[in-house]
Short mmCIF file of C-alpha atoms in Angstrom, two decimals:
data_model
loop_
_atom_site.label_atom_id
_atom_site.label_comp_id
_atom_site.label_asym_id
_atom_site.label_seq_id
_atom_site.Cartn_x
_atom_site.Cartn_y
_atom_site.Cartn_z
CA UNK E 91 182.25 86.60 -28.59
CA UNK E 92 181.13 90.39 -28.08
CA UNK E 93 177.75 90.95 -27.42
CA UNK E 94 175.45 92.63 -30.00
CA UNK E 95 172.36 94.84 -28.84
CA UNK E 96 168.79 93.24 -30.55
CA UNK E 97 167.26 96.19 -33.27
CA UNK E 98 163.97 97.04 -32.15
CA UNK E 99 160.62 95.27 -33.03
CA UNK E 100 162.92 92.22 -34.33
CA UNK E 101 161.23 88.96 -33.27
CA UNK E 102 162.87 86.05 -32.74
CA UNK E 103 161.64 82.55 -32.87
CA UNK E 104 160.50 81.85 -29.64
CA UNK E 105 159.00 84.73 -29.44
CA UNK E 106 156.51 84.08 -32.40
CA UNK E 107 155.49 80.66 -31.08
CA UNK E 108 154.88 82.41 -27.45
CA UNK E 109 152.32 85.31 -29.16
CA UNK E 110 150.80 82.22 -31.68
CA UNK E 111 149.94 80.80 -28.27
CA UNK E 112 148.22 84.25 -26.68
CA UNK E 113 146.31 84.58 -29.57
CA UNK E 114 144.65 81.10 -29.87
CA UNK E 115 144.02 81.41 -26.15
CA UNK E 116 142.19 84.78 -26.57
CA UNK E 117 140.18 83.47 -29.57
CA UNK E 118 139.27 80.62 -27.73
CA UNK E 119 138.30 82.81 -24.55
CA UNK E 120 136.63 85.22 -27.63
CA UNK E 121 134.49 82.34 -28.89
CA UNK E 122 133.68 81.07 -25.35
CA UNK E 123 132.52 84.31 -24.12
CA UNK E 124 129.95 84.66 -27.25
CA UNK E 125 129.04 81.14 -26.80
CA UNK E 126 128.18 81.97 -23.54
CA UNK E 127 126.31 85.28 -24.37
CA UNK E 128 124.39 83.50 -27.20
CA UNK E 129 123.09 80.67 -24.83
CA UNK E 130 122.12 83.70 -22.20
CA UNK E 131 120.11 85.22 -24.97
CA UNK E 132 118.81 82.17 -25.96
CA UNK E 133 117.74 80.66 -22.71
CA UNK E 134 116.33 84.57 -21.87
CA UNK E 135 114.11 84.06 -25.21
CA UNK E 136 112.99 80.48 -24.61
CA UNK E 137 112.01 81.20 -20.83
CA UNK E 138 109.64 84.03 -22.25
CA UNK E 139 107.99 81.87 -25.22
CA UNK E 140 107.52 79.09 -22.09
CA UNK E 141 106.00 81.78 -19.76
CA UNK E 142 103.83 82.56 -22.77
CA UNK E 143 102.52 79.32 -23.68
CA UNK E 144 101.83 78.57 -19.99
CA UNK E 145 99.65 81.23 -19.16
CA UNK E 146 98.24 80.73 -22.86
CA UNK E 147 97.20 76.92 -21.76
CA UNK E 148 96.21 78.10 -18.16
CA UNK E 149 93.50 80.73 -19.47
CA UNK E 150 92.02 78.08 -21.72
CA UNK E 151 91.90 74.46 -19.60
CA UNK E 152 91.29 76.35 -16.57
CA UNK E 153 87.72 74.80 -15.81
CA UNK E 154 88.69 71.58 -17.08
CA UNK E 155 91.80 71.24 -14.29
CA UNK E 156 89.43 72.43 -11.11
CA UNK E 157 87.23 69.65 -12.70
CA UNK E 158 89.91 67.10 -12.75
CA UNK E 159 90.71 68.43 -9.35
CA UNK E 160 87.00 67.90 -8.00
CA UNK E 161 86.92 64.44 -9.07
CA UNK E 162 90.36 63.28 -7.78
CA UNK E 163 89.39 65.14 -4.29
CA UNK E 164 85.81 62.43 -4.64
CA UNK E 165 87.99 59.36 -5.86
CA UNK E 166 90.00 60.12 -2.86
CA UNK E 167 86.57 60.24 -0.52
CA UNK E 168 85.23 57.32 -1.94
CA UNK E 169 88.05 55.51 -1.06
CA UNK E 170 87.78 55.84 2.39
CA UNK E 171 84.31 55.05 2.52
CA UNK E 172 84.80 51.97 0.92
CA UNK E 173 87.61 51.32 3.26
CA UNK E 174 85.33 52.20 6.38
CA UNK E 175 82.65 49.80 4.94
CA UNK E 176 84.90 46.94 4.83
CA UNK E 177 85.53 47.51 8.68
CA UNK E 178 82.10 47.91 9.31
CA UNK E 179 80.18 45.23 7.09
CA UNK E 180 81.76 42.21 9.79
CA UNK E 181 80.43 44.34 12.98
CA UNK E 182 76.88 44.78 10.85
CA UNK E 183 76.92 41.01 10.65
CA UNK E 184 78.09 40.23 14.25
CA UNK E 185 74.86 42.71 15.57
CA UNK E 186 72.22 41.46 13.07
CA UNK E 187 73.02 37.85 14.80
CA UNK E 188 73.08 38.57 17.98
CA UNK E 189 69.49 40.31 17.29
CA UNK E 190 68.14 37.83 15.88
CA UNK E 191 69.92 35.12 18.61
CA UNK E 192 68.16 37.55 21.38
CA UNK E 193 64.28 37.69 19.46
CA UNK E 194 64.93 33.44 18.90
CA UNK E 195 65.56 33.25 22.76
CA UNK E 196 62.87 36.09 23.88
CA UNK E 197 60.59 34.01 21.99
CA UNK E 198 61.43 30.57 24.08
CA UNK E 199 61.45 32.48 27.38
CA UNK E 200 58.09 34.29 27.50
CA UNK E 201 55.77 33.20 29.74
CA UNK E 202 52.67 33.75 27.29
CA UNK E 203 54.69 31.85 24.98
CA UNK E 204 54.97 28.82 27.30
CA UNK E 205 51.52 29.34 28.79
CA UNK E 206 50.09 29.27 25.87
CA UNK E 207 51.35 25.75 24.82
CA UNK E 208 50.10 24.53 27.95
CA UNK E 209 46.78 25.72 27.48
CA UNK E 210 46.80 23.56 24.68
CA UNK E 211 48.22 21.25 25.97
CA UNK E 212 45.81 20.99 28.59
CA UNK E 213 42.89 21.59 25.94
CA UNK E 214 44.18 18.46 24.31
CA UNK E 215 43.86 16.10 27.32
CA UNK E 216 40.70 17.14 28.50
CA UNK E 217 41.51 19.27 31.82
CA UNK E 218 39.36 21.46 31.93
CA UNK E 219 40.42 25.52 31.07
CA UNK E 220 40.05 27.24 34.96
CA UNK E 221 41.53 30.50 33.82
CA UNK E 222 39.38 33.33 34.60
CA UNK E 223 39.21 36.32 32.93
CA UNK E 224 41.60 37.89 35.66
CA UNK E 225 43.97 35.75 33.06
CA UNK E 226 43.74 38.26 29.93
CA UNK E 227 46.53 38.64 28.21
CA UNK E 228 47.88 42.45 27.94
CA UNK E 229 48.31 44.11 24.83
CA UNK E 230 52.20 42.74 25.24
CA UNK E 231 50.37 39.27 24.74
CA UNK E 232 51.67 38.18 28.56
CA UNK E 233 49.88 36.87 31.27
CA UNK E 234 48.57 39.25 33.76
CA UNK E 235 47.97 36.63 36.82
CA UNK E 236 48.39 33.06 37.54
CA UNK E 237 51.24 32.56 34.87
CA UNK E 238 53.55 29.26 35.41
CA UNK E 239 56.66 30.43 37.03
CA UNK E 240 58.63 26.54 37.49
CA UNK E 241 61.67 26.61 35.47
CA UNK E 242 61.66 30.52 35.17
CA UNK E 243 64.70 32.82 35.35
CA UNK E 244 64.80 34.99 37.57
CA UNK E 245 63.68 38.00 35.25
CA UNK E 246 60.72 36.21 34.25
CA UNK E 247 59.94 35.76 38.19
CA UNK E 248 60.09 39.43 38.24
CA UNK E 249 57.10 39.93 35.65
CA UNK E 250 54.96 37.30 38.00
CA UNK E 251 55.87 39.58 40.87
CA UNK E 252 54.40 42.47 38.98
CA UNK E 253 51.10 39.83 37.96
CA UNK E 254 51.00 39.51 41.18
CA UNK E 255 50.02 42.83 42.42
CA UNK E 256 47.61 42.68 39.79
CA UNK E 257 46.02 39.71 41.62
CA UNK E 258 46.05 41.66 44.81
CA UNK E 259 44.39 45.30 43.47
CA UNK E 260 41.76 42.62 41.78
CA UNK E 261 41.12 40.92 45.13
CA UNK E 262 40.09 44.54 46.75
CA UNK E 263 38.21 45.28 43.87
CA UNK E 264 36.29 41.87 44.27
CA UNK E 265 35.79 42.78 48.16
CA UNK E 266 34.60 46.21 47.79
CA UNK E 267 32.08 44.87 44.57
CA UNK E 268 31.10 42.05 47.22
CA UNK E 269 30.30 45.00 49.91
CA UNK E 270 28.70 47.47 47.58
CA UNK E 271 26.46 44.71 46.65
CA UNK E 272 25.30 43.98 49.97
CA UNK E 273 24.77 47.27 50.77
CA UNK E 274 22.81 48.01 47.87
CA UNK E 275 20.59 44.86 49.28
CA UNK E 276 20.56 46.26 52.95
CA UNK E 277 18.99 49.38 51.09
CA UNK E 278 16.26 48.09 49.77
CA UNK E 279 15.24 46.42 53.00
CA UNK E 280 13.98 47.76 56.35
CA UNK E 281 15.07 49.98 59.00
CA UNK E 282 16.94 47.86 60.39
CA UNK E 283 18.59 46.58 57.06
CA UNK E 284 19.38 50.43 56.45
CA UNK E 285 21.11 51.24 59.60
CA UNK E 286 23.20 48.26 58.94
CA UNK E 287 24.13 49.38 55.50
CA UNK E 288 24.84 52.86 57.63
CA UNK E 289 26.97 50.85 60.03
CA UNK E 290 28.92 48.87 57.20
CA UNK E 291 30.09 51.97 55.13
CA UNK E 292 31.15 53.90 58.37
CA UNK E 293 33.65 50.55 58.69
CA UNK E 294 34.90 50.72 55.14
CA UNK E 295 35.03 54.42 54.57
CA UNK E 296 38.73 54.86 55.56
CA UNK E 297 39.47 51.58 53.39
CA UNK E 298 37.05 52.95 50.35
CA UNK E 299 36.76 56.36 51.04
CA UNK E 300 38.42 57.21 47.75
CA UNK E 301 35.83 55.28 45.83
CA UNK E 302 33.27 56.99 43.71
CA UNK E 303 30.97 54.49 44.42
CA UNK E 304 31.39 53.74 47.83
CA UNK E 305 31.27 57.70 48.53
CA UNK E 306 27.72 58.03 46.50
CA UNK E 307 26.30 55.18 48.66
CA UNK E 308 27.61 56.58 51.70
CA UNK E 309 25.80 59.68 51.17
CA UNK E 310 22.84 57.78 50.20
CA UNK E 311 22.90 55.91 53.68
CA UNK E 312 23.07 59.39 55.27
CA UNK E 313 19.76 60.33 53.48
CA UNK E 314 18.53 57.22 54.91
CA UNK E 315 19.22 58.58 58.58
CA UNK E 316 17.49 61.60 57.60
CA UNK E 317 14.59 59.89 56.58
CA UNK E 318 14.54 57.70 59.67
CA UNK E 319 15.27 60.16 62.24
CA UNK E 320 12.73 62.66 63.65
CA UNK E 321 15.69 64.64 65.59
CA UNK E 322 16.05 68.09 63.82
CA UNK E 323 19.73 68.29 65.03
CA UNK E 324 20.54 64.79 63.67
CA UNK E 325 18.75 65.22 60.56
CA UNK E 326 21.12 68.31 59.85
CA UNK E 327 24.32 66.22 60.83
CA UNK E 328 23.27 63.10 58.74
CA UNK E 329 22.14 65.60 55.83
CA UNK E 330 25.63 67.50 55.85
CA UNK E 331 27.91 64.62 55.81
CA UNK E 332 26.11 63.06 52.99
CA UNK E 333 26.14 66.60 50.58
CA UNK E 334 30.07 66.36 51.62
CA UNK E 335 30.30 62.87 50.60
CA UNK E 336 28.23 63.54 47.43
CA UNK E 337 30.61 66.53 46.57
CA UNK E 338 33.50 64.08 46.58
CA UNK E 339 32.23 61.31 45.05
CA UNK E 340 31.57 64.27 42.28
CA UNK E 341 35.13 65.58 41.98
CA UNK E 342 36.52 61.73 41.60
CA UNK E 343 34.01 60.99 38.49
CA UNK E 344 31.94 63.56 37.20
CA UNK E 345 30.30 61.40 35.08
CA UNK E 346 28.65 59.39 37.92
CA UNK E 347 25.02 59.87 37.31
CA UNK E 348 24.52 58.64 41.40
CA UNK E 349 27.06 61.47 42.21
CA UNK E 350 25.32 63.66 41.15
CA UNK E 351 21.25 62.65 42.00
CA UNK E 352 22.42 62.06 45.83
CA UNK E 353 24.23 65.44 45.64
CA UNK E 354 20.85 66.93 44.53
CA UNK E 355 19.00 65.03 47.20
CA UNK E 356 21.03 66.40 50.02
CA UNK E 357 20.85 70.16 48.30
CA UNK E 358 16.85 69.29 48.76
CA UNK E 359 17.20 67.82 52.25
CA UNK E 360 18.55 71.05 53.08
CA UNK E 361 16.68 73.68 52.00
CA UNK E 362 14.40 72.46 54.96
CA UNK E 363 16.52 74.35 57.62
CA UNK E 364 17.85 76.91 55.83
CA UNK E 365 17.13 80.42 55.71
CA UNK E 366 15.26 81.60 52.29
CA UNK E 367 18.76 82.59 50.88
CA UNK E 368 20.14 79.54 51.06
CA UNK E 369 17.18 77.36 50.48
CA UNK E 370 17.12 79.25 47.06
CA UNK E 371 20.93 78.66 46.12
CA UNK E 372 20.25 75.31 47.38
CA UNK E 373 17.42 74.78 44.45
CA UNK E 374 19.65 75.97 42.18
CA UNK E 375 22.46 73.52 43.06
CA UNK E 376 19.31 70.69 43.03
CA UNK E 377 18.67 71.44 39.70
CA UNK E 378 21.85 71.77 38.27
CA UNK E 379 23.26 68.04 39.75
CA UNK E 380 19.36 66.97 39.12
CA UNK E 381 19.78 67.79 35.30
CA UNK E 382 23.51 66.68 35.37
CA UNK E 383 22.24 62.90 36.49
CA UNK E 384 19.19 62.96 33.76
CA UNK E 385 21.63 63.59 31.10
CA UNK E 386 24.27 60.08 32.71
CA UNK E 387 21.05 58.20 33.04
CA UNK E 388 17.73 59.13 31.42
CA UNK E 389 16.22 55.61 32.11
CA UNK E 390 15.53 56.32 36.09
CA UNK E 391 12.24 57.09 37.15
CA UNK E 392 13.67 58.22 40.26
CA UNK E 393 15.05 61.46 38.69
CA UNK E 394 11.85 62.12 36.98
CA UNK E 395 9.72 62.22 40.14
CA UNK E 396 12.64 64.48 41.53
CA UNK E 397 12.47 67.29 39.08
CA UNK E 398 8.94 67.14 39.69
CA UNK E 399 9.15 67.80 42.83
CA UNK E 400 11.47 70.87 41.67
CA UNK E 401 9.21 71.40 39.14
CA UNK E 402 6.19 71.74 41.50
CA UNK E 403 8.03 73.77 44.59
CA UNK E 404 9.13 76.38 41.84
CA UNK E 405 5.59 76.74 40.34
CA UNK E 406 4.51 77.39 43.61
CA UNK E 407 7.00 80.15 45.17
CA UNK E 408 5.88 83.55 46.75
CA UNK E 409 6.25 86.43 44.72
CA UNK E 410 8.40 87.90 47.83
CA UNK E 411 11.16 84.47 47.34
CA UNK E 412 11.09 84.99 43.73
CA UNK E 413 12.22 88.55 44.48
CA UNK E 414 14.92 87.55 46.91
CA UNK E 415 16.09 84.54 44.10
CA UNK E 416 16.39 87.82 41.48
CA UNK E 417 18.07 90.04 43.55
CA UNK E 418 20.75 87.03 44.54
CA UNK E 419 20.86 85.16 40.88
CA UNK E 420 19.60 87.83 38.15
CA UNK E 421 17.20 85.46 37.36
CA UNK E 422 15.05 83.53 39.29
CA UNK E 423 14.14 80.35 38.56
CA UNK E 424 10.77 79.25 36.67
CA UNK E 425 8.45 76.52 36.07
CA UNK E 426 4.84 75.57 35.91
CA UNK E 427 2.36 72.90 37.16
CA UNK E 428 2.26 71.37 33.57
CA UNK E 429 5.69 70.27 33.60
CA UNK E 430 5.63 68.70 36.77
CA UNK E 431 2.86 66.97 36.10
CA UNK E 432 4.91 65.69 32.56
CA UNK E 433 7.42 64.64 35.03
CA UNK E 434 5.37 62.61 37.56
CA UNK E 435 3.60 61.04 34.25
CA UNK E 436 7.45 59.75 32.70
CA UNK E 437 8.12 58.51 36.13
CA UNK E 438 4.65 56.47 36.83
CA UNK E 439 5.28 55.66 32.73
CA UNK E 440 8.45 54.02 33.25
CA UNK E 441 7.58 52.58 36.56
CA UNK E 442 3.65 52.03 36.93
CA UNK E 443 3.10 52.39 40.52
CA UNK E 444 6.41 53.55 41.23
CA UNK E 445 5.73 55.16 44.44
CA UNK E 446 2.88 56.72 46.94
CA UNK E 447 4.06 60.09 46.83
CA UNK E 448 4.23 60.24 42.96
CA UNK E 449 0.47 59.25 42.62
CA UNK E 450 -0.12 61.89 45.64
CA UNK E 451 1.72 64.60 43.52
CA UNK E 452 -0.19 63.33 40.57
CA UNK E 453 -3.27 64.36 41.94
CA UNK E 454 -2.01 67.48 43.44
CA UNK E 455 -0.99 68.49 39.87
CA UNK E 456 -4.22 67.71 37.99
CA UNK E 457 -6.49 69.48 41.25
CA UNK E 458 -4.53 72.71 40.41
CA UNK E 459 -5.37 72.46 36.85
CA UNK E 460 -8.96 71.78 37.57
CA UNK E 461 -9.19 68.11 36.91
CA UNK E 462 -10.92 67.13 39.39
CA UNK E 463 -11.49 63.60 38.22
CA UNK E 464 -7.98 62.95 37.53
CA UNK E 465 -6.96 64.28 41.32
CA UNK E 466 -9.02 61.63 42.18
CA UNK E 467 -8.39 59.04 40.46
CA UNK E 468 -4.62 59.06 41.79
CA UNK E 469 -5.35 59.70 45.09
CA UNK E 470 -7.51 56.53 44.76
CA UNK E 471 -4.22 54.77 43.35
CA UNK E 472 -1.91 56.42 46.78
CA UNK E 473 -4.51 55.23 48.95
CA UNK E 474 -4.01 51.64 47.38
CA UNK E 475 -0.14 51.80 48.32
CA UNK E 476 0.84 50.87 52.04
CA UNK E 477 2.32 53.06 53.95
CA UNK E 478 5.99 51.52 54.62
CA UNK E 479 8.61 54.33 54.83
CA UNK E 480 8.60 57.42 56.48
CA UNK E 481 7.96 59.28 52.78
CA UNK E 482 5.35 56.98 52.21
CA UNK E 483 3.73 58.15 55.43
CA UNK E 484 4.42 61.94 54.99
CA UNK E 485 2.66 61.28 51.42
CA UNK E 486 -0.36 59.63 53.49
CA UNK E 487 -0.79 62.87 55.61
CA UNK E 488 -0.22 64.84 52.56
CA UNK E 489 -3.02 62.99 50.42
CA UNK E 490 -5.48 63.03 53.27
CA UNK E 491 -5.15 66.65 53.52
CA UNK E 492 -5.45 67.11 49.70
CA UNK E 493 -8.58 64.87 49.93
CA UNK E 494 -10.72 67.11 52.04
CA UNK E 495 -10.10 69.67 49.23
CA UNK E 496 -11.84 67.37 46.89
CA UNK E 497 -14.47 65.38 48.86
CA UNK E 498 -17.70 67.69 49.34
#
């Protein structure tokens, strides 16, 4: 068979079922592509309305998320409270018992405790109660001394240790009471008693020397030596020591009223060697420590008679020492026979007949006021005093000398 060239643009049938296939292909690929496009557009338009309506709801519940926020952040703390509370509450417990374990076994321990029930115990059967008051109980309610120690730990033999020393600082304080007593006895007795007392505190004043009232007796036994002595050189040793011992029993209690009168006693002591400066700054020391020991103890009659004397000495001064006491102290100082003589009265007041030289000063008062009755009368009550002491004989050659004045 010959062959035959096709005519243009003739289709054959295999040709139109291979374009019928193209074009649903493309069509499909067509209605893809828009599918596609439409669910970009779509999407695009739905993610805007969504970005909308968020930041819509975001401006309007903004205060009512930080809230919700706020109170999950406090559930969250209060959860681990109560979770530290449950691992605390059984060590609370353990430490309240063992607290109240160590007060229940503090309270069968203490000594006071114990001591106490023996007291009564004791009380009960009769024995009689021995404890002295050594035995007070501190403001911790234990026993300062003498506690019961058998059966004690060894703690509780450490607070009877401690007692202990109390015991011991009471036993000095019992043996320097028992000397000061005895010297205060020795004092009042006669030369020989005095020079004792001298003797005794010279012993002790290395033991006692830091005593108030040893160091105030001490210089009272020096004034004693003055008094006794007629050597000018001893007199100013024994008068010397005893202002130093004075001063010191002042600067460990100021408020000893004996400090202070002794001090003034030595200041007066003296003035007898001294030069007129120092005699004056001497009376004003006198006076000040005089005054000073009034004030601690108004009742003495002894102080009285003293600022008398002070009293009278001052009334009496030169014009050229009362010169001298301006020109050292501004002022000098001033007083008249009417208030020694109001002194010596308080002291013979307080203590009728209270000494020779008081009546002797008496009269010397009243004869400078021009009462001559009165001089005599107390020179009448001097005379009736014995001479004992070495004051009570300087007032004897005083009131015999004042008693030619007065006797025509």
């Amino acid at each position: 068979m010959a062959y035959k060239p096709a005519l243009p643009f003739q289709k054959t049938k295999e040709m139109y079922h291979s374009e019928n296939k193209g074009l649903v292909l493309g069509i499909m690929a067509g209605a893809a592509a828009a599918i596609s496009f439409f669910l970009i557009w779509y999407h695009k338009n739905e993610t805007h309305n969504e970005s909308g309506t968020i930041m819509t709801l975001h401006g309007r519940q903004l205060q009512v998320l930080e809230k919700l926020n706020g109170l999950v952040i406090s559930v969250e703390e209060l959860k681990r409270e109560i979770k530290f509370l449950k691992e605390a509450i059984p060590k609370l417990e353990e430490l309240v018992r063992d607290e109240l374990q160590g007060k229940a076994n503090a309270h069968r321990i203490s000594p006071s405790h114990r001591a106490t029930k023996k007291r009564k115990a004791e009380t009960a059967c009769g024995t009689p109660d021995n404890t002295s008051s050594e035995e007070a109980e501190s403001e911790g309610g234990y026993i300062t001394a003498h506690t019961d120690t058998e059966g004690e730990s060894e703690e509780e033999k450490g607070w009877v240790i401690s007692s202990g020393a109390t015991v011991v600082r009471s036993e000095e304080e019992t043996k320097l009471a028992n000397l000061l007593q005895n010297v205060d006895h020795l004092h009042g007795g006669s030369v020989d008693d005095k020079k004792k007392s001298f003797r005794l505190l010279l012993e002790e004043k290395e033991q006692y020397g830091k005593h108030a009232r040893f160091l105030w007796r001490l210089a009272r036994a020096y004034g004693d030596m003055f008094e006794m002595t007629t050597d000018v050189e001893e007199k100013k040793k024994y008068v010397a020591n005893g202002k130093i011992s004075a001063g010191k029993a002042i600067q460990l209690d100021a408020m000893s009223a004996e400090s202070h009168q002794w001090f003034a006693v030595m200041c007066g002591y003296m003035s007898e060697f001294e030069s007129m400066q120092n005699k004056i700054k001497n009376g004003y020391l006198f006076k000040e420590h005089l005054d000073k020991a009034i004030e601690l103890k108004p009742q003495d009659p002894f102080l009285y008679y003293l600022n008398g004397r002070w009293c009278y000495s001052v009334s009496q001064l030169s014009w050229i020492e009362k010169k001298v006491a301006e020109a050292l102290f501004g002022t000098p100082p001033t007083s008249t026979i009417e208030e020694a003589l109001q002194n010596f009265l308080k002291a013979e007041e307080m203590h009728p007949g209270y000494s020779k030289y008081n009546y002797v000063y008496l009269a010397k008062c009243y004869n400078k006021l021009g009462q001559k009755s009165n001089a005599l009368k107390y020179c009448d009550s001097a005379l009736s005093v014995l001479s004992v002491t070495n004051e009570d004989r300087e007032a004897q050659k005083d009131l015999e000398t004042l008693l030619l004045t007065l006797k025509p």
